[in-house]
Coordinates of C-alpha atoms in Angstrom, one line a residue:
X1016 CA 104.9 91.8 74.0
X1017 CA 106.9 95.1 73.7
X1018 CA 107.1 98.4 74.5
X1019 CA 105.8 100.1 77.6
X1020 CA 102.0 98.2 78.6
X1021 CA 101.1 100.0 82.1
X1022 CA 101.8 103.0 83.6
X1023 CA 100.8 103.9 87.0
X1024 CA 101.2 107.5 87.4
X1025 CA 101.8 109.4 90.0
X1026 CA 100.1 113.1 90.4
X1027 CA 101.4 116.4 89.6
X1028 CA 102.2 117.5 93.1
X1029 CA 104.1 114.8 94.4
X1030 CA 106.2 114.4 90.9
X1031 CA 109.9 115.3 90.8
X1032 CA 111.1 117.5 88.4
X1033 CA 112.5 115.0 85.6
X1034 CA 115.4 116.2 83.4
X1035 CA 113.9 119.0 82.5
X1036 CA 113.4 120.7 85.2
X1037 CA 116.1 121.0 88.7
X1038 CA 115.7 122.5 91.6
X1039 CA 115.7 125.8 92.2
X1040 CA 118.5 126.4 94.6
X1041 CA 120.7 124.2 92.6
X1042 CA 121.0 124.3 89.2
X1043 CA 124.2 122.5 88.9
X1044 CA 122.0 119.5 89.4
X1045 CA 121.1 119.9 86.1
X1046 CA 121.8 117.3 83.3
X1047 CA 125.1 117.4 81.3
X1048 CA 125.1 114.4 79.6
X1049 CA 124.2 114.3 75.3
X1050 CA 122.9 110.7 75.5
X1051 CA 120.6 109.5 77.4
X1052 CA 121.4 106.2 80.7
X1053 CA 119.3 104.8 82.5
X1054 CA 119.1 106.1 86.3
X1055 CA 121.0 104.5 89.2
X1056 CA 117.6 104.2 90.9
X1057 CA 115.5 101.8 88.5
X1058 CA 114.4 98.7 90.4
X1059 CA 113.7 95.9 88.0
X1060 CA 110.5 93.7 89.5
X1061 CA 110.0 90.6 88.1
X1062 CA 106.1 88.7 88.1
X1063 CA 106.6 85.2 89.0
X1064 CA 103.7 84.5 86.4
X1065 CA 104.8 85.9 83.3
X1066 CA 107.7 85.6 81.3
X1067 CA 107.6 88.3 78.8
X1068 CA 107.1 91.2 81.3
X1069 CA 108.2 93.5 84.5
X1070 CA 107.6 95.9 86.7
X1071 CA 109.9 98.9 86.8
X1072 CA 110.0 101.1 90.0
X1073 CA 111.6 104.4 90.3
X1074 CA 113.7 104.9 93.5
X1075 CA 112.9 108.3 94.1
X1076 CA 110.2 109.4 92.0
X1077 CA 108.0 106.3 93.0
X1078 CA 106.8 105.9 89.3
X1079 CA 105.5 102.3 88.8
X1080 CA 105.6 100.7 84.9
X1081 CA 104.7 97.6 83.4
X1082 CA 107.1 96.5 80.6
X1083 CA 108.6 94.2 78.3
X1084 CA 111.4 92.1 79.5
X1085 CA 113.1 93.6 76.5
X1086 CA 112.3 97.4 77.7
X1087 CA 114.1 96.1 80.5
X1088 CA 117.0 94.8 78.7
X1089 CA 117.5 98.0 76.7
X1090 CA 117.8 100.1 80.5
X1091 CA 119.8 97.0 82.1
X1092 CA 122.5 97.6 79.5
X1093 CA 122.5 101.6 79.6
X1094 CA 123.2 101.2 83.2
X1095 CA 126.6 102.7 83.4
X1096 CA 127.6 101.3 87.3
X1097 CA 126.3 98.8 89.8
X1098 CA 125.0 100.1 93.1
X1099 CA 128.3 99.3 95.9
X1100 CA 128.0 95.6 98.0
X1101 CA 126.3 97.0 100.7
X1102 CA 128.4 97.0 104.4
X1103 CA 125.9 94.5 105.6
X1104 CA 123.4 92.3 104.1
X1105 CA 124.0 91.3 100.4
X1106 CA 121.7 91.0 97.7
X1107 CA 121.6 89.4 94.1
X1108 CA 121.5 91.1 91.0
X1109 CA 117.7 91.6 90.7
X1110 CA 117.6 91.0 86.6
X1111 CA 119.4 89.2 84.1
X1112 CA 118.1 89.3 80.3
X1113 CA 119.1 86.6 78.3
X1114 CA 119.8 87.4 74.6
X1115 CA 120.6 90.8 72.9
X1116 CA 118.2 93.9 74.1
X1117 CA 117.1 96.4 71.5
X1118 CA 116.4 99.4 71.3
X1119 CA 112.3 100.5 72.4
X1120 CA 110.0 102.6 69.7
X1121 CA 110.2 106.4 70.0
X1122 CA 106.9 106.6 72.1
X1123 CA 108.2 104.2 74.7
X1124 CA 111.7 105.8 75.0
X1125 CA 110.1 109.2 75.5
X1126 CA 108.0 107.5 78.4
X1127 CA 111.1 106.3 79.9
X1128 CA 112.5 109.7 79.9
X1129 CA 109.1 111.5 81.2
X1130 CA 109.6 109.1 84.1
X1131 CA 113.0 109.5 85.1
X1132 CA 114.2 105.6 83.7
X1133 CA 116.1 107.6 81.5
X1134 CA 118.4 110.5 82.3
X1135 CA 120.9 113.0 80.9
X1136 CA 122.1 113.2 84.6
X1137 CA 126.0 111.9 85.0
X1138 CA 125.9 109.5 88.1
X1139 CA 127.2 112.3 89.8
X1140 CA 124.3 114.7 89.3
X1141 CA 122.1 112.5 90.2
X1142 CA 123.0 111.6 93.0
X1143 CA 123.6 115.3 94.4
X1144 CA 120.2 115.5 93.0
X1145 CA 119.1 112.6 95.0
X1146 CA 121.2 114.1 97.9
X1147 CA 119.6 117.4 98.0
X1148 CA 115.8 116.1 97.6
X1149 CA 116.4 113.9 100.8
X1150 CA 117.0 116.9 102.5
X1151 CA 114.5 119.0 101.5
X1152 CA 112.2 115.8 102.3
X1153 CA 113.9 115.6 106.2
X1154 CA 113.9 119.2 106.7
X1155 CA 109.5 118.4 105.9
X1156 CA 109.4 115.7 108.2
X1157 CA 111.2 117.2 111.0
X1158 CA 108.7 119.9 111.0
X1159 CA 105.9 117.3 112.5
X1160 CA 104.9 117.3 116.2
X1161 CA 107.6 115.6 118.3
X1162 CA 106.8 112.0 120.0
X1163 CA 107.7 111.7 123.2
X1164 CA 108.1 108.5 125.2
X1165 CA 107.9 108.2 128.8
X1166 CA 110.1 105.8 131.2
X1167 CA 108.9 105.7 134.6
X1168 CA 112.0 103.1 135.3
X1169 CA 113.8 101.0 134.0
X1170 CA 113.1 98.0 136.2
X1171 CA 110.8 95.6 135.3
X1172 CA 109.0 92.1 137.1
X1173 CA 110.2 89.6 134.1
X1174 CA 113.7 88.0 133.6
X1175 CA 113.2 87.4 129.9
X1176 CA 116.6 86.2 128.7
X1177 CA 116.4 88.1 124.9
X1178 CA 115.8 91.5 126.9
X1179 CA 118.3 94.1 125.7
X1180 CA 118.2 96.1 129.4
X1181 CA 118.9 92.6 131.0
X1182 CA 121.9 94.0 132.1
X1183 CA 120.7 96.5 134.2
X1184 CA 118.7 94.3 136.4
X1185 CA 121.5 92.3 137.5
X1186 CA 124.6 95.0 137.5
X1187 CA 124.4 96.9 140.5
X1188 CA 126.3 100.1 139.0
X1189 CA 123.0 100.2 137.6
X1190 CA 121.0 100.2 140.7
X1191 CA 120.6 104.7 140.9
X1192 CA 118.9 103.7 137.3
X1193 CA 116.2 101.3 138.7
X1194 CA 114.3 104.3 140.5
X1195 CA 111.1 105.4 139.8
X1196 CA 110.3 108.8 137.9
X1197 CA 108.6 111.9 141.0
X1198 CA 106.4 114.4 140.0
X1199 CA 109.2 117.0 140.1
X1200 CA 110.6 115.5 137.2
X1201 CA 107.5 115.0 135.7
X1202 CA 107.1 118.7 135.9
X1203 CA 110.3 119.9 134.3
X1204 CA 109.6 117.5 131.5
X1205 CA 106.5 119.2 130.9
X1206 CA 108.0 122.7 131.1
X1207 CA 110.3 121.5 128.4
X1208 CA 107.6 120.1 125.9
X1209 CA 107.1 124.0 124.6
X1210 CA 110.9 124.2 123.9
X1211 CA 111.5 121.1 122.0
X1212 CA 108.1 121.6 119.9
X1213 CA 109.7 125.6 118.9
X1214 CA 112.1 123.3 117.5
X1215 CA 109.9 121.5 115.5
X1216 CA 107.8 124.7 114.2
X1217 CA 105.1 124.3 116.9
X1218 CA 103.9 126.6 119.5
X1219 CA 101.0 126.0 121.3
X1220 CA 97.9 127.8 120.1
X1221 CA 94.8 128.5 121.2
X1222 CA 93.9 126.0 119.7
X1223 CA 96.3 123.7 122.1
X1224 CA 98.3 120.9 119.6
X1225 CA 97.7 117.8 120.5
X1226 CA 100.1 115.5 122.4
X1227 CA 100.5 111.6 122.2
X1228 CA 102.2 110.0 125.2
X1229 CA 103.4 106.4 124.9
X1230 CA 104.7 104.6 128.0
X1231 CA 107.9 102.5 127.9
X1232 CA 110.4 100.9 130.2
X1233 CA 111.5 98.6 131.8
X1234 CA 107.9 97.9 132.5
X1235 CA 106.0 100.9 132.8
X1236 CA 102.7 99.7 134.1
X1237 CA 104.0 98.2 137.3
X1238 CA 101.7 98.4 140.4
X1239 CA 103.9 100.2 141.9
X1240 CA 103.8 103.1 139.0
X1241 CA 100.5 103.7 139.3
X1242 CA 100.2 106.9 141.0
X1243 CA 103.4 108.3 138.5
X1244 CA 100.9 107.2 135.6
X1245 CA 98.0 108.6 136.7
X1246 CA 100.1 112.2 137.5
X1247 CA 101.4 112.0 133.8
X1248 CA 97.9 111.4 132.2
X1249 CA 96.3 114.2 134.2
X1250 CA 99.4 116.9 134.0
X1251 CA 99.3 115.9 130.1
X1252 CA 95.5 116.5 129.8
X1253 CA 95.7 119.8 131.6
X1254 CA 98.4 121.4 129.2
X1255 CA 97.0 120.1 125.5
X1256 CA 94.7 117.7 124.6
X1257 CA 96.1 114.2 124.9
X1258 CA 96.3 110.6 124.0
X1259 CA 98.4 107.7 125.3
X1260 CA 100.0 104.2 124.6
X1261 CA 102.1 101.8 126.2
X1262 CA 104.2 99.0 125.4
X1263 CA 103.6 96.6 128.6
X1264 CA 104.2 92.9 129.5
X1265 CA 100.7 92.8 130.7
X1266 CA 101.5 91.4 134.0
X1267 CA 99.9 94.2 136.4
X1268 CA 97.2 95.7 134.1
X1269 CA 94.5 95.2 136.4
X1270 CA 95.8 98.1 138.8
X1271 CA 95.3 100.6 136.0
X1272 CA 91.9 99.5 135.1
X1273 CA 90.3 103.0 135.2
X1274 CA 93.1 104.3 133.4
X1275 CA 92.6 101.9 130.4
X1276 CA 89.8 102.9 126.8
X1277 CA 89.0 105.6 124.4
X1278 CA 90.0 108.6 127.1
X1279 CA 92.7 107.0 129.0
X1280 CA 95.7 104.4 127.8
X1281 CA 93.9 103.6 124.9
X1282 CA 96.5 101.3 122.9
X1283 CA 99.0 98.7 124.2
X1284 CA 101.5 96.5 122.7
X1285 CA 101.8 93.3 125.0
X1286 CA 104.2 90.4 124.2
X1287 CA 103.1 86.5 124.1
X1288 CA 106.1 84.3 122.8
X1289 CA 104.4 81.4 121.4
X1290 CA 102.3 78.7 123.3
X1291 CA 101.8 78.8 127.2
X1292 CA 104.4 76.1 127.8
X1293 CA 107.3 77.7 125.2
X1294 CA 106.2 81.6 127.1
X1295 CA 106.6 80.4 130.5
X1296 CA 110.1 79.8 129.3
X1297 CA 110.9 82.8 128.3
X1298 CA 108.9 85.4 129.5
X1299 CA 109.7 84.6 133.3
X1300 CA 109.2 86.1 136.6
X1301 CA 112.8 86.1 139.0
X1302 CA 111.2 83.1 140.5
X1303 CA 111.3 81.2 136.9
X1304 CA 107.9 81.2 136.9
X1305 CA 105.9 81.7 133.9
X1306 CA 103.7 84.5 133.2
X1307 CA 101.3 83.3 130.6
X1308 CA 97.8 83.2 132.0
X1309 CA 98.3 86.5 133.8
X1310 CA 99.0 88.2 130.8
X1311 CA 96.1 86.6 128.9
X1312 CA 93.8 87.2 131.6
X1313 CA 94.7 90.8 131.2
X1314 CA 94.3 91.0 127.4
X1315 CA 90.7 90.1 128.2
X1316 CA 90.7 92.8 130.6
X1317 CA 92.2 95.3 128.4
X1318 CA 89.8 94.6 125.5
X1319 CA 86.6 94.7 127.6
X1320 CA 87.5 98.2 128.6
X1321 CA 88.4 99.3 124.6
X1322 CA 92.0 99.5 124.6
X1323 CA 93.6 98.2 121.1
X1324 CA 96.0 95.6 121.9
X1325 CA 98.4 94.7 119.6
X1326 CA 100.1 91.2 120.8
X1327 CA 104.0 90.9 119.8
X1328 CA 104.9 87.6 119.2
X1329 CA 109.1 87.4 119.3
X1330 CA 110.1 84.6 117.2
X1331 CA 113.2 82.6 116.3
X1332 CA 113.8 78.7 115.8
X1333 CA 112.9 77.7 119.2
X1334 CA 109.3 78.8 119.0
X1335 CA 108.0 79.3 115.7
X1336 CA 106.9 75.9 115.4
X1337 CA 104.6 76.9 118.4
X1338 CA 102.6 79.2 116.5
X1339 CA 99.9 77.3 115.0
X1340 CA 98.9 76.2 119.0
X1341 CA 99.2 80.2 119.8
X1342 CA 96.9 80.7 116.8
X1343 CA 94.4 78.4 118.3
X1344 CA 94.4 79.7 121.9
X1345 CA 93.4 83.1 120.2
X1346 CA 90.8 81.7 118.3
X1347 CA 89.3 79.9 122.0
X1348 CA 89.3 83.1 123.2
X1349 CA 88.1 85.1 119.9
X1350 CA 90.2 87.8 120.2
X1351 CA 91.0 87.4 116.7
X1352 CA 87.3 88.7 116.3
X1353 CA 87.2 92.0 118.1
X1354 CA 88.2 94.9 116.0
X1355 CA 90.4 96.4 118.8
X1356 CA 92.8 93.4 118.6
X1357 CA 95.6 92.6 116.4
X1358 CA 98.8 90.7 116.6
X1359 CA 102.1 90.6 114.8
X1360 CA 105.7 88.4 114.6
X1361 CA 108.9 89.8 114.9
X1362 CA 112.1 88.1 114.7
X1363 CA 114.4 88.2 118.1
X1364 CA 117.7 90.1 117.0
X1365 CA 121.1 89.1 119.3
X1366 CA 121.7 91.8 121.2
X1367 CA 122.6 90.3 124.5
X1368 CA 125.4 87.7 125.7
X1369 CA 121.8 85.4 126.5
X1370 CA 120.2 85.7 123.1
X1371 CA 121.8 82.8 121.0
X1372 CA 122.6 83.8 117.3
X1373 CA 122.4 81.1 115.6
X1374 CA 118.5 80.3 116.7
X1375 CA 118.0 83.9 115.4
X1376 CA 116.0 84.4 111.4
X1377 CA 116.3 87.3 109.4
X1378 CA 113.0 88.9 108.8
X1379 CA 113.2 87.4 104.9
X1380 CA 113.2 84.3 106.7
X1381 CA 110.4 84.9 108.8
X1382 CA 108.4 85.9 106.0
X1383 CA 109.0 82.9 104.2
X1384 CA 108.7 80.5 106.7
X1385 CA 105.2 82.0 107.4
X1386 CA 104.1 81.9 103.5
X1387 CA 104.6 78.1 104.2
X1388 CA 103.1 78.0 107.6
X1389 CA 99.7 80.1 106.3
X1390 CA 99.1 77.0 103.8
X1391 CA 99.6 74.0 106.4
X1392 CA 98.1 76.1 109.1
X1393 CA 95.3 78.8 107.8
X1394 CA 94.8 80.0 111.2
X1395 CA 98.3 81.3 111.6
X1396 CA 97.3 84.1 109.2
X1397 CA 95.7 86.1 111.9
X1398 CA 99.6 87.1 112.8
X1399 CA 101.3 89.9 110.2
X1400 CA 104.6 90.0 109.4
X1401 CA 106.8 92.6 107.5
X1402 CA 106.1 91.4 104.6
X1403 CA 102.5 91.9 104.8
X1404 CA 102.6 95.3 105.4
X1405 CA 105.3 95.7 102.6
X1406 CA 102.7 93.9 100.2
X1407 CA 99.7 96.0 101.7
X1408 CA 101.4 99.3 100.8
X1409 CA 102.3 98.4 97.4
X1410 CA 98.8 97.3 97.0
X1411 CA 97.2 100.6 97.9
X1412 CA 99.6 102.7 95.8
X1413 CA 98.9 100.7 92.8
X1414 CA 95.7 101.7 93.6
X1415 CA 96.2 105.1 94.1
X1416 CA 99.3 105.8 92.5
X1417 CA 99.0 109.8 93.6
X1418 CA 99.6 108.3 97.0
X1419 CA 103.3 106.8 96.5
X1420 CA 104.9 109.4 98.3
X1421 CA 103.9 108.1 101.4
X1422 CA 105.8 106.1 101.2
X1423 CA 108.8 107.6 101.2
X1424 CA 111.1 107.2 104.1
X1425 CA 114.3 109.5 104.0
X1426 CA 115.3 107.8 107.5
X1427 CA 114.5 104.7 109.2
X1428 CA 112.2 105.7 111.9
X1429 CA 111.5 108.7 114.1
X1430 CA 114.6 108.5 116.7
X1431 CA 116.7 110.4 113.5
X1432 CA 114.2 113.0 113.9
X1433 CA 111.5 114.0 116.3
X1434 CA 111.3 110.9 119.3
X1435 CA 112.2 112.0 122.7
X1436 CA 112.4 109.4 125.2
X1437 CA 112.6 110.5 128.6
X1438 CA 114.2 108.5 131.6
X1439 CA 113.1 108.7 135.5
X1440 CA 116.4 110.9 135.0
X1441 CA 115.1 113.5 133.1
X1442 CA 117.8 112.2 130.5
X1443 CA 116.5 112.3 126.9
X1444 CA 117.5 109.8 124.4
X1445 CA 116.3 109.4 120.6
X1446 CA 115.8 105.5 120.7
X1447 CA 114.5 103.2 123.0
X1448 CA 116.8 100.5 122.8
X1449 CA 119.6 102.7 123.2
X1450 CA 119.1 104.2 127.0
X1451 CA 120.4 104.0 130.2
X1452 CA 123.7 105.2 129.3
X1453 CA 124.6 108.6 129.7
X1454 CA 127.5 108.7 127.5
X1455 CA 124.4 108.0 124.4
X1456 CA 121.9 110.7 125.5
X1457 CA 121.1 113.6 123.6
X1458 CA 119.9 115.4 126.1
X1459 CA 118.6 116.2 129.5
X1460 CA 116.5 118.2 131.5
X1461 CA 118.6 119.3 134.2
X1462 CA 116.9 120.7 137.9
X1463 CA 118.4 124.2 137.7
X1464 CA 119.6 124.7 134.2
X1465 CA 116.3 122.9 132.3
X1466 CA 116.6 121.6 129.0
X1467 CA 120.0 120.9 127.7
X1468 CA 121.0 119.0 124.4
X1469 CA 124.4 117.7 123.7
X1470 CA 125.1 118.8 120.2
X1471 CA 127.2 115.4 119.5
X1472 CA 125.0 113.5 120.2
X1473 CA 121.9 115.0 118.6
X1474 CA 123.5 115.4 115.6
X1475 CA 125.0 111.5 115.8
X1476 CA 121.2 110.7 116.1
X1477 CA 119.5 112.8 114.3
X1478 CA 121.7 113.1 110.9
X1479 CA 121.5 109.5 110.1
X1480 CA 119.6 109.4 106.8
X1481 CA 119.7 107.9 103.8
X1482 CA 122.4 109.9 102.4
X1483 CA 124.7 110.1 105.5
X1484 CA 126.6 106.6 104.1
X1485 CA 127.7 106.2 100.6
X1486 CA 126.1 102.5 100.5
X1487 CA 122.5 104.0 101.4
X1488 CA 123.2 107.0 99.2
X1489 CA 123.5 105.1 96.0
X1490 CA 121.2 102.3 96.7
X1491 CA 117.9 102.0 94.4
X1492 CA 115.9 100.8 97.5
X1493 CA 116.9 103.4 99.9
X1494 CA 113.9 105.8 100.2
X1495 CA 111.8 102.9 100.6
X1496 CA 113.7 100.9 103.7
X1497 CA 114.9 104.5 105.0
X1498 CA 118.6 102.4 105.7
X1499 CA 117.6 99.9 108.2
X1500 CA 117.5 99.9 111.8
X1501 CA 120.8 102.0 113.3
X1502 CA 120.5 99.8 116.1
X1503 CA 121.1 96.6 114.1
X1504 CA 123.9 98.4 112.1
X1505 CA 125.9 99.6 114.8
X1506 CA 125.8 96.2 116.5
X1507 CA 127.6 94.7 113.1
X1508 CA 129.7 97.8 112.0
X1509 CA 130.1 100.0 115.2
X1510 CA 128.8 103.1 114.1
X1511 CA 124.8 104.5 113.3
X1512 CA 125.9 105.7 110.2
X1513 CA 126.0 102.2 108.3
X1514 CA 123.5 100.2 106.3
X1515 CA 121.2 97.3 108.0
X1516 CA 119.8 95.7 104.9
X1517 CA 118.1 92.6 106.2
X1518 CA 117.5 91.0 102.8
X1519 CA 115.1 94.4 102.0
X1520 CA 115.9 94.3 98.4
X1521 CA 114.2 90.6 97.7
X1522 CA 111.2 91.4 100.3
X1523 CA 110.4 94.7 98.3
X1524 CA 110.2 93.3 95.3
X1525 CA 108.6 90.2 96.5
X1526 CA 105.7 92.8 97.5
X1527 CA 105.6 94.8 94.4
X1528 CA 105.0 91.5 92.7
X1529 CA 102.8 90.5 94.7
X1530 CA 100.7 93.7 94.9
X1531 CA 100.6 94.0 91.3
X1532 CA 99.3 90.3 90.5
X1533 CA 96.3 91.1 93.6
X1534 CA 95.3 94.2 92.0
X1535 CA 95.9 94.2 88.0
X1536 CA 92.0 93.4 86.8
X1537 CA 91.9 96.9 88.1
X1538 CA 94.8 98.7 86.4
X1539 CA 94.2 101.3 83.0
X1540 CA 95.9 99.3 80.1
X1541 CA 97.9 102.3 78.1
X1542 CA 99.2 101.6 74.4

């Protein structure tokens, strides 16, 4: 086997100009070089059943090809540096060719070079290159409609030891923050919505954009929020047109009943950490009591009525083994058969004095531990886990290769761009797990002045990308894990501007693998 054997090609409009071509603005980007190396961005995939081949993956310009082990070789050794050891995380070198590569035919080498594998770029134009297309790419995704989050208060009827607001439960300096949100303040957030969506590039038309409200807290569906709810919903429907979500403990669903389906709160993330026993632990009232059958009575409740639920299952060493017996409770109640239900794992990360590290898992972990669980316990698979929706993606761009730039992430999620979270305050913050602290807020809509940001930081939040660090600027995976959570990374290095890798390296190529061996029967073979 030599030579290149696949290609799965992306279309025209979604290419990057190759070496060929630069962009217009910058021409210095241009390549300089009179030989050809390979690009600092090739991701080497190797396919657990065959020896002779690989898949390459482009970094940037998403190309996908199938090719020798000896192709491979050949770019391995025109490599000229090593991506940096990241700040965080580690990973392995991803390819090793034993024996001496050699040079591909004339056809394959011009393939390379069509699809960016090889480059007359100097490391140092391509990364401005690379630099200056993740910008262009933010400035894009900037331009979308804002989400905004609403957080009636920040107190909440559970004690759960892992929660990351714990603290301001139990400190009374934070007492002022446990109030609920009036309609006065529900009103100048409102008033502001126009304002931030200018920023964005949107103005409401005629045709009225539409807004998506999602519900946070604390817990945000208490009893005693409903009236708060119900004024947001109807103020929100009066203005635009209007959805709305909620992530929710579940505990006191049945006082919104009429607020829950297709018009109304029509999706809601609600947590159940393992079996009823192993949840009662964790997911307590202040009493210590447990809150388990509320909850699923309320799940039952909530899909009656509609309402997608997505059920969260936090996991670590204590209560993954509890799983399979969660499984089977779903199955009893055949939730796992309604189309409006789905349910996911996600490992517990330390980020309170409570939480204990060491009974934490990496999400690498998590995914392996569950590839062994699946096969000892089939009906486990009705829970997802990152790795499924890594595998999933890679699946449907091999399948529709013209569709790769989807999945393209020039930041980790939307609190470096366009997620306002607003506080029974009227503070504004950019992330949900970073609130309650005034010192963090971007922003705030004040009773006399209206809607203030606080330039620092905004642009702490919002200019985190993938080229804001040097590790995350040079690193081949970087537009696909968008730099890790900054939440995770500050925690180890103390600032948002640093890399959380979280084994991503291994789980991408894990999926690309995996996607290519599901969908090959259906590739085009090109000699």
């Amino acid at each position: 086997m030599e030579n290149v054997i696949q290609i799965f090609r992306l279309s025209d409009q979604n290419d990057l100009p190759a070496d060929g071509a630069v962009l217009k603005e910058q021409p210095s980007y241009g390549p300089s070089l009179s030989a050809h190396r390979t690009s600092q961005y090739t991701i080497y995939v190797d396919l657990p059943d065959n020896d002779e081949a690989m898949i390459l993956v482009h970094g940037y310009l998403g190309h996908r090809i199938l090719v020798s082990k000896k192709v491979a070789a050949y770019l391995r050794k025109l490599e000229l540096k090593r991506p940096p050891r990241p700040l965080y995380g580690e990973w392995q070198d991803d390819f090793e060719f034993q024996g001496e590569p050699e040079k591909p035919t004339d056809e394959t080498f011009q393939q390379l070079v069509h699809y960016g594998f090889l480059t007359k770029r100097t490391s140092d134009e391509e990364l401005a290159f690379f630099k200056r297309y993740v910008e262009v790419k933010r400035r894009k995704s900037s331009m979308n409609m804002p989400r905004y989050l609403f957080m009636p208060t920040y107190d909440c009827n559970l004690r759960c030891p892992y929660c990351f607001q714990d603290h301001m439960r139990k400190e009374p300096s934070f007492k002022k923050f446990l109030k609920l949100m009036d309609k006065e303040t529900v009103d100048r957030i409102f008033a502001s919505m126009p304002l931030i969506e200018e920023k964005h590039g949107f103005e409401l038309s005629e045709e009225r954009q539409h807004r998506h409200i999602s519900f946070f807290g604390g817990e945000p569906l208490l009893k005693a929020n409903r009236d708060i709810i119900s004024y947001i919903m109807d103020k929100a429907k009066t203005l635009s047109s209007a959805s709305f979500s909620a992530t929710s403990n579940g505990t006191e669903l049945e006082f919104y009943h009429d607020l829950l389906g297709k018009d109304g709160i029509s999706e809601i993330q609600i947590t159940l950490d393992g079996k009823p026993e192993e949840h009662d632990k964790r997911r307590i009232y202040p009493d210590g009591s447990g809150s388990f059958a509320k909850i699923a009575s309320n799940i039952d409740l909530a899909l009656s009525k509609g309402v997608f639920i997505n059920v969260r299952v936090n996991v670590d060493y204590g209560n993954i083994n509890d799983l399979p017996e969660l499984s089977s409770f779903i199955h009893s109640k055949k939730w796992h058969e309604k189309a409006n239900f789905g349910a996911y794992l996600a490992p517990i990360h330390a980020l309170n004095d409570n939480t204990d590290k060491e009974q934490c898992m990496t999400t690498l972990k998590l995914n392996k531990e569950m590839e062994t669980m699946r096969v000892q316990h089939p009906q486990t698979a009705l829970f997802s886990v990152d790795g499924d929706k890594m595998r999933n993606q890679a699946i449907g761009i091999f399948k529709n290769p013209e569709k790769a730039s989807s999945g393209i992430k020039t930041n980790y999620c939307a609190a470096h761009d366009r997620m306002y979270l607003f506080d029974a305050l009227a503070d504004i913050y950019a992330c949900w797990e970073k609130t309650g602290d005034k010192n963090i807020r971007i922003g705030t809509v004040d009773k006399y002045a209206g809607l203030m940001f606080f330039n620092e930081q905004e642009k702490n939040w919002r200019s985190r990308s993938v080229v804001s660090n040097s590790v995350c600027s040079q690193c081949r995976y970087a537009l696909h894990c968008g730099g890790g959570c900054a939440v995770y990374a500050s925690e180890k290095t103390g600032t948002l501007h640093s890399n959380y890798c979280d084994g991503y390296g291994k789980r991408f190529r894990a999926s690309v693998a995996e996607a290519y061996i599901k969908t090959r029967e259906d590739m085009l073979v090109v000699s």
